[in-house]
Amino acid sequence: MPPDALLDIRDLRSGYGGKPVLAGLNIRVRPGEIVAIIGRNGVGKTTLMKTLMGLLPTTGGEIAFKGQSLNPLPPHARARLGLGYVPQGREVFGRMSVTENLETGLSICGGRAPAGRMDEIHGYFPILQERARQRAGTLSGGQQQQLAIGRVLMGAPAMVFLDEPSEGIQPNIVQDIARLMVRLNAEKGLSVLFVEQNIDMIRAMAQRCYVMDKGRITAELGPDDIRDRAEMRRHLAV
Ligand SMILES: Nc1ncnc2c1ncn2[C@@H]1O[C@H](COP(=O)(O)OP(=O)(O)OP(=O)(O)O)[C@@H](O)[C@H]1O
């Protein structure tokens, strides 16, 4: 692995049963980077996230994180190494309170947060303190997304994977969440790999982008490309 890579994905393959989806994919994320994966529906973006977390088996290639191979590790061991995952649709526990949801994020540090962790999360997401006792299922989509992100941050990950964080969220809240991720990146050095189709969220968050098609990376975009709306639209409609 090159010395500057936090996450190094080489020739990654996976799929469902006998059906291949990821067809030899290469991605590299450096420490402190925010990188987007873009591409139209069905190209395998969610499959990539699940494979990175160990929720789907790898059928070929290598995933290395902090210089260590993740391939043999189950999901909880990957989380313990410092990976957080916010799935598409957020998957908060609807009948549990906001605080109880946050506490479930502690399981990777033995169920007990270092002093001040909850306060820190509340500092980034004041709504989670205001709604502490409310059932998570009654929150708006944007609030649930903040809760899902807050929950993974309880485990103090070095890197988070976000699967379509803008989905079903109104535009002003999308911008708030993007700004928060940029702040977490700047203040805590949090690295982020996120799947997204919302051009405004990509532009507000991503330092680099990979374009995905049919289970492969077909292009890599830098800051100038990301600022170019027409260029981004072209890639999002691949
Ligand atoms: N559980 C599953 N079993 C079998 N095939 C699946 C399963 N989940 C997804 N697929 C298939 O794998 C391919 C990639 O799906 P995936 O959800 O990874 O794409 P995506 O790029 O995330 O799309 P979207 O933007 O719609 O979420 C699709 O052809 C999809 O039908």
Short mmCIF file of N, CA and C in Angstrom, two decimals, residues 114-233:
data_model
loop_
_atom_site.label_atom_id
_atom_site.label_comp_id
_atom_site.label_asym_id
_atom_site.label_seq_id
_atom_site.Cartn_x
_atom_site.Cartn_y
_atom_site.Cartn_z
N PRO A 114 -16.11 7.43 26.30
CA PRO A 114 -15.23 8.28 27.08
C PRO A 114 -16.02 9.54 27.50
N ALA A 115 -15.67 10.09 28.67
CA ALA A 115 -16.40 11.26 29.16
C ALA A 115 -16.44 12.33 28.09
N GLY A 116 -17.60 12.93 27.92
CA GLY A 116 -17.69 14.06 26.99
C GLY A 116 -18.06 13.70 25.56
N ARG A 117 -18.08 12.41 25.24
CA ARG A 117 -18.39 12.03 23.85
C ARG A 117 -19.80 12.46 23.44
N MET A 118 -20.78 12.20 24.34
CA MET A 118 -22.16 12.57 24.02
C MET A 118 -22.28 14.09 23.88
N ASP A 119 -21.61 14.83 24.77
CA ASP A 119 -21.66 16.30 24.69
C ASP A 119 -21.05 16.78 23.37
N GLU A 120 -20.01 16.11 22.95
CA GLU A 120 -19.34 16.49 21.70
C GLU A 120 -20.31 16.30 20.53
N ILE A 121 -21.00 15.16 20.52
CA ILE A 121 -21.96 14.91 19.43
C ILE A 121 -23.09 15.95 19.48
N HIS A 122 -23.55 16.25 20.69
CA HIS A 122 -24.59 17.27 20.82
C HIS A 122 -24.10 18.63 20.33
N GLY A 123 -22.83 18.89 20.52
CA GLY A 123 -22.25 20.16 20.04
C GLY A 123 -22.33 20.26 18.52
N TYR A 124 -22.08 19.14 17.84
CA TYR A 124 -22.16 19.15 16.38
C TYR A 124 -23.60 19.09 15.90
N PHE A 125 -24.44 18.38 16.63
CA PHE A 125 -25.84 18.20 16.22
C PHE A 125 -26.77 18.61 17.36
N PRO A 126 -26.97 19.92 17.56
CA PRO A 126 -27.80 20.38 18.70
C PRO A 126 -29.20 19.78 18.69
N ILE A 127 -29.72 19.47 17.52
CA ILE A 127 -31.08 18.91 17.44
C ILE A 127 -31.17 17.58 18.20
N LEU A 128 -30.06 16.86 18.28
CA LEU A 128 -30.08 15.55 18.94
C LEU A 128 -30.17 15.72 20.46
N GLN A 129 -29.75 16.87 20.95
CA GLN A 129 -29.93 17.17 22.37
C GLN A 129 -31.35 17.67 22.62
N GLU A 130 -31.82 18.56 21.73
CA GLU A 130 -33.18 19.08 21.89
C GLU A 130 -34.21 17.95 21.85
N ARG A 131 -33.96 16.96 21.02
CA ARG A 131 -34.93 15.87 20.84
C ARG A 131 -34.51 14.59 21.56
N ALA A 132 -33.67 14.72 22.58
CA ALA A 132 -33.03 13.56 23.21
C ALA A 132 -34.01 12.43 23.57
N ARG A 133 -35.19 12.79 24.08
CA ARG A 133 -36.11 11.75 24.57
C ARG A 133 -37.17 11.36 23.55
N GLN A 134 -37.13 12.03 22.40
CA GLN A 134 -38.14 11.74 21.37
C GLN A 134 -37.83 10.43 20.65
N ARG A 135 -38.89 9.70 20.26
CA ARG A 135 -38.67 8.47 19.48
C ARG A 135 -38.08 8.83 18.12
N ALA A 136 -37.05 8.09 17.74
CA ALA A 136 -36.33 8.41 16.50
C ALA A 136 -37.25 8.33 15.27
N GLY A 137 -38.25 7.43 15.32
CA GLY A 137 -39.14 7.28 14.18
C GLY A 137 -39.99 8.50 13.89
N THR A 138 -40.09 9.40 14.87
CA THR A 138 -40.91 10.59 14.67
C THR A 138 -40.09 11.79 14.20
N LEU A 139 -38.79 11.62 14.02
CA LEU A 139 -37.94 12.71 13.52
C LEU A 139 -38.14 12.87 12.01
N SER A 140 -37.81 14.05 11.50
CA SER A 140 -37.82 14.26 10.04
C SER A 140 -36.66 13.49 9.41
N GLY A 141 -36.70 13.36 8.10
CA GLY A 141 -35.62 12.66 7.39
C GLY A 141 -34.25 13.27 7.68
N GLY A 142 -34.19 14.59 7.67
CA GLY A 142 -32.91 15.27 7.91
C GLY A 142 -32.41 15.03 9.32
N GLN A 143 -33.36 15.04 10.28
CA GLN A 143 -32.96 14.80 11.68
C GLN A 143 -32.51 13.35 11.86
N GLN A 144 -33.19 12.42 11.18
CA GLN A 144 -32.77 11.01 11.26
C GLN A 144 -31.37 10.83 10.65
N GLN A 145 -31.10 11.57 9.60
CA GLN A 145 -29.77 11.45 8.98
C GLN A 145 -28.70 11.95 9.96
N GLN A 146 -29.01 13.07 10.64
CA GLN A 146 -28.05 13.59 11.63
C GLN A 146 -27.87 12.58 12.77
N LEU A 147 -28.96 11.93 13.16
CA LEU A 147 -28.88 10.91 14.21
C LEU A 147 -28.02 9.73 13.75
N ALA A 148 -28.21 9.30 12.51
CA ALA A 148 -27.44 8.16 12.01
C ALA A 148 -25.94 8.51 11.95
N ILE A 149 -25.64 9.75 11.59
CA ILE A 149 -24.23 10.17 11.54
C ILE A 149 -23.70 10.30 12.98
N GLY A 150 -24.51 10.91 13.85
CA GLY A 150 -24.10 11.05 15.26
C GLY A 150 -23.83 9.69 15.89
N ARG A 151 -24.66 8.72 15.54
CA ARG A 151 -24.52 7.37 16.10
C ARG A 151 -23.17 6.75 15.72
N VAL A 152 -22.75 6.87 14.47
CA VAL A 152 -21.44 6.29 14.13
C VAL A 152 -20.30 7.09 14.76
N LEU A 153 -20.53 8.41 14.96
CA LEU A 153 -19.45 9.21 15.57
C LEU A 153 -19.24 8.87 17.04
N MET A 154 -20.24 8.27 17.68
CA MET A 154 -20.08 7.84 19.07
C MET A 154 -18.90 6.86 19.20
N GLY A 155 -18.64 6.11 18.16
CA GLY A 155 -17.52 5.16 18.18
C GLY A 155 -16.19 5.79 17.77
N ALA A 156 -16.17 7.11 17.57
CA ALA A 156 -14.96 7.85 17.20
C ALA A 156 -14.21 7.23 16.02
N PRO A 157 -14.87 7.04 14.87
CA PRO A 157 -14.20 6.44 13.72
C PRO A 157 -13.16 7.39 13.10
N ALA A 158 -12.18 6.80 12.43
CA ALA A 158 -11.22 7.61 11.66
C ALA A 158 -11.81 7.93 10.29
N MET A 159 -12.73 7.07 9.84
CA MET A 159 -13.30 7.23 8.51
C MET A 159 -14.76 6.79 8.53
N VAL A 160 -15.61 7.52 7.81
CA VAL A 160 -17.00 7.08 7.69
C VAL A 160 -17.37 6.87 6.22
N PHE A 161 -18.24 5.88 6.00
CA PHE A 161 -18.86 5.63 4.70
C PHE A 161 -20.31 6.09 4.80
N LEU A 162 -20.73 6.97 3.90
CA LEU A 162 -22.12 7.44 3.89
C LEU A 162 -22.74 7.04 2.57
N ASP A 163 -23.91 6.38 2.65
CA ASP A 163 -24.58 5.95 1.42
C ASP A 163 -25.77 6.87 1.14
N GLU A 164 -25.64 7.73 0.17
CA GLU A 164 -26.67 8.70 -0.25
C GLU A 164 -27.26 9.48 0.93
N PRO A 165 -26.39 10.26 1.62
CA PRO A 165 -26.89 10.99 2.78
C PRO A 165 -27.98 12.01 2.45
N SER A 166 -28.09 12.46 1.20
CA SER A 166 -29.08 13.50 0.87
C SER A 166 -30.46 12.91 0.59
N GLU A 167 -30.56 11.60 0.50
CA GLU A 167 -31.80 10.98 0.03
C GLU A 167 -33.01 11.34 0.91
N GLY A 168 -34.04 11.89 0.29
CA GLY A 168 -35.27 12.21 1.01
C GLY A 168 -35.15 13.37 1.98
N ILE A 169 -34.16 14.24 1.77
CA ILE A 169 -33.95 15.35 2.71
C ILE A 169 -34.09 16.68 1.97
N GLN A 170 -34.72 17.66 2.64
CA GLN A 170 -34.93 18.93 1.93
C GLN A 170 -33.62 19.69 1.75
N PRO A 171 -33.55 20.50 0.65
CA PRO A 171 -32.26 21.08 0.23
C PRO A 171 -31.52 21.88 1.29
N ASN A 172 -32.22 22.67 2.13
CA ASN A 172 -31.45 23.45 3.12
C ASN A 172 -30.80 22.55 4.16
N ILE A 173 -31.46 21.43 4.49
CA ILE A 173 -30.87 20.50 5.47
C ILE A 173 -29.70 19.73 4.82
N VAL A 174 -29.82 19.45 3.52
CA VAL A 174 -28.71 18.82 2.81
C VAL A 174 -27.46 19.69 2.95
N GLN A 175 -27.63 20.99 2.78
CA GLN A 175 -26.49 21.91 2.90
C GLN A 175 -25.95 21.91 4.34
N ASP A 176 -26.86 21.88 5.33
CA ASP A 176 -26.41 21.85 6.74
C ASP A 176 -25.56 20.60 7.01
N ILE A 177 -26.04 19.47 6.50
CA ILE A 177 -25.32 18.22 6.76
C ILE A 177 -23.97 18.24 6.04
N ALA A 178 -23.94 18.76 4.82
CA ALA A 178 -22.67 18.85 4.09
C ALA A 178 -21.68 19.73 4.87
N ARG A 179 -22.17 20.87 5.38
CA ARG A 179 -21.29 21.78 6.13
C ARG A 179 -20.75 21.10 7.39
N LEU A 180 -21.62 20.31 8.05
CA LEU A 180 -21.18 19.61 9.25
C LEU A 180 -20.09 18.59 8.96
N MET A 181 -20.24 17.88 7.84
CA MET A 181 -19.23 16.89 7.48
C MET A 181 -17.90 17.59 7.19
N VAL A 182 -17.97 18.74 6.52
CA VAL A 182 -16.74 19.50 6.22
C VAL A 182 -16.11 19.97 7.53
N ARG A 183 -16.95 20.37 8.49
CA ARG A 183 -16.43 20.82 9.79
C ARG A 183 -15.78 19.66 10.55
N LEU A 184 -16.43 18.51 10.55
CA LEU A 184 -15.87 17.33 11.22
C LEU A 184 -14.54 16.94 10.58
N ASN A 185 -14.48 17.10 9.28
CA ASN A 185 -13.25 16.81 8.54
C ASN A 185 -12.14 17.79 8.96
N ALA A 186 -12.50 19.07 9.04
CA ALA A 186 -11.48 20.09 9.36
C ALA A 186 -11.05 19.99 10.82
N GLU A 187 -12.01 19.78 11.72
CA GLU A 187 -11.70 19.84 13.15
C GLU A 187 -11.17 18.53 13.71
N LYS A 188 -11.66 17.41 13.16
CA LYS A 188 -11.27 16.12 13.74
C LYS A 188 -10.46 15.26 12.77
N GLY A 189 -10.26 15.78 11.56
CA GLY A 189 -9.51 15.01 10.57
C GLY A 189 -10.28 13.79 10.08
N LEU A 190 -11.62 13.82 10.24
CA LEU A 190 -12.44 12.68 9.82
C LEU A 190 -12.36 12.51 8.30
N SER A 191 -12.05 11.30 7.86
CA SER A 191 -12.03 11.00 6.42
C SER A 191 -13.41 10.47 6.04
N VAL A 192 -13.83 10.79 4.81
CA VAL A 192 -15.18 10.42 4.39
C VAL A 192 -15.16 9.86 2.98
N LEU A 193 -15.85 8.73 2.80
CA LEU A 193 -16.12 8.21 1.45
C LEU A 193 -17.63 8.12 1.35
N PHE A 194 -18.20 8.87 0.41
CA PHE A 194 -19.67 8.87 0.34
C PHE A 194 -20.19 8.68 -1.07
N VAL A 195 -21.33 7.97 -1.13
CA VAL A 195 -22.04 7.74 -2.37
C VAL A 195 -23.10 8.82 -2.49
N GLU A 196 -23.18 9.48 -3.63
CA GLU A 196 -24.15 10.57 -3.73
C GLU A 196 -24.52 10.85 -5.17
N GLN A 197 -25.78 11.30 -5.36
CA GLN A 197 -26.21 11.72 -6.70
C GLN A 197 -26.64 13.18 -6.69
N ASN A 198 -26.72 13.78 -5.50
CA ASN A 198 -27.15 15.17 -5.38
C ASN A 198 -25.96 16.09 -5.65
N ILE A 199 -26.06 16.81 -6.75
CA ILE A 199 -24.93 17.60 -7.23
C ILE A 199 -24.52 18.68 -6.21
N ASP A 200 -25.51 19.26 -5.50
CA ASP A 200 -25.19 20.30 -4.53
C ASP A 200 -24.42 19.72 -3.34
N MET A 201 -24.82 18.53 -2.91
CA MET A 201 -24.11 17.92 -1.79
C MET A 201 -22.68 17.52 -2.20
N ILE A 202 -22.55 17.01 -3.40
CA ILE A 202 -21.21 16.63 -3.88
C ILE A 202 -20.32 17.87 -3.93
N ARG A 203 -20.85 18.95 -4.50
CA ARG A 203 -20.05 20.18 -4.63
C ARG A 203 -19.71 20.77 -3.27
N ALA A 204 -20.63 20.63 -2.30
CA ALA A 204 -20.39 21.21 -0.98
C ALA A 204 -19.40 20.39 -0.15
N MET A 205 -19.26 19.11 -0.46
CA MET A 205 -18.45 18.24 0.41
C MET A 205 -17.18 17.68 -0.22
N ALA A 206 -17.28 17.25 -1.49
CA ALA A 206 -16.22 16.38 -2.03
C ALA A 206 -14.96 17.16 -2.45
N GLN A 207 -13.83 16.61 -2.09
CA GLN A 207 -12.55 17.14 -2.60
C GLN A 207 -12.15 16.43 -3.89
N ARG A 208 -12.61 15.19 -4.02
CA ARG A 208 -12.38 14.39 -5.24
C ARG A 208 -13.59 13.51 -5.46
N CYS A 209 -13.74 13.04 -6.70
CA CYS A 209 -14.86 12.16 -7.03
C CYS A 209 -14.38 11.00 -7.89
N TYR A 210 -14.93 9.84 -7.64
CA TYR A 210 -14.76 8.72 -8.56
C TYR A 210 -16.09 8.49 -9.27
N VAL A 211 -16.03 8.29 -10.57
CA VAL A 211 -17.24 7.98 -11.33
C VAL A 211 -17.29 6.47 -11.51
N MET A 212 -18.45 5.88 -11.18
CA MET A 212 -18.57 4.43 -11.24
C MET A 212 -19.58 4.05 -12.31
N ASP A 213 -19.26 3.00 -13.04
CA ASP A 213 -20.21 2.46 -14.02
C ASP A 213 -19.97 0.95 -14.14
N LYS A 214 -21.06 0.21 -14.09
CA LYS A 214 -21.02 -1.25 -14.23
C LYS A 214 -19.94 -1.90 -13.37
N GLY A 215 -19.88 -1.48 -12.09
CA GLY A 215 -18.99 -2.14 -11.16
C GLY A 215 -17.52 -1.78 -11.29
N ARG A 216 -17.24 -0.72 -12.08
CA ARG A 216 -15.84 -0.28 -12.25
C ARG A 216 -15.75 1.24 -12.08
N ILE A 217 -14.56 1.73 -11.78
CA ILE A 217 -14.33 3.17 -11.78
C ILE A 217 -13.93 3.57 -13.21
N THR A 218 -14.68 4.54 -13.75
CA THR A 218 -14.43 4.93 -15.14
C THR A 218 -13.78 6.31 -15.26
N ALA A 219 -13.79 7.09 -14.19
CA ALA A 219 -13.13 8.41 -14.23
C ALA A 219 -12.87 8.88 -12.82
N GLU A 220 -11.88 9.79 -12.69
CA GLU A 220 -11.59 10.42 -11.41
C GLU A 220 -11.63 11.92 -11.63
N LEU A 221 -12.36 12.64 -10.78
CA LEU A 221 -12.54 14.08 -10.98
C LEU A 221 -11.90 14.86 -9.84
N GLY A 222 -11.23 15.94 -10.18
CA GLY A 222 -10.61 16.81 -9.18
C GLY A 222 -11.49 18.02 -8.91
N PRO A 223 -10.98 18.95 -8.06
CA PRO A 223 -11.78 20.11 -7.65
C PRO A 223 -12.31 20.94 -8.83
N ASP A 224 -11.52 21.13 -9.88
CA ASP A 224 -11.99 21.95 -11.01
C ASP A 224 -13.19 21.29 -11.69
N ASP A 225 -13.13 19.97 -11.88
CA ASP A 225 -14.26 19.24 -12.50
C ASP A 225 -15.49 19.34 -11.60
N ILE A 226 -15.26 19.24 -10.27
CA ILE A 226 -16.40 19.23 -9.34
C ILE A 226 -17.11 20.59 -9.36
N ARG A 227 -16.33 21.67 -9.54
CA ARG A 227 -16.94 23.01 -9.60
C ARG A 227 -17.73 23.21 -10.89
N ASP A 228 -17.41 22.41 -11.91
CA ASP A 228 -18.02 22.59 -13.24
C ASP A 228 -19.35 21.82 -13.29
N ARG A 229 -20.45 22.56 -13.11
CA ARG A 229 -21.77 21.93 -13.02
C ARG A 229 -22.09 21.05 -14.23
N ALA A 230 -21.77 21.58 -15.43
CA ALA A 230 -22.11 20.84 -16.65
C ALA A 230 -21.35 19.51 -16.70
N GLU A 231 -20.08 19.57 -16.30
CA GLU A 231 -19.25 18.36 -16.28
C GLU A 231 -19.83 17.34 -15.28
N MET A 232 -20.24 17.83 -14.11
CA MET A 232 -20.80 16.93 -13.10
C MET A 232 -22.10 16.30 -13.58
N ARG A 233 -22.95 17.13 -14.21
CA ARG A 233 -24.23 16.59 -14.71
C ARG A 233 -23.98 15.49 -15.72
#
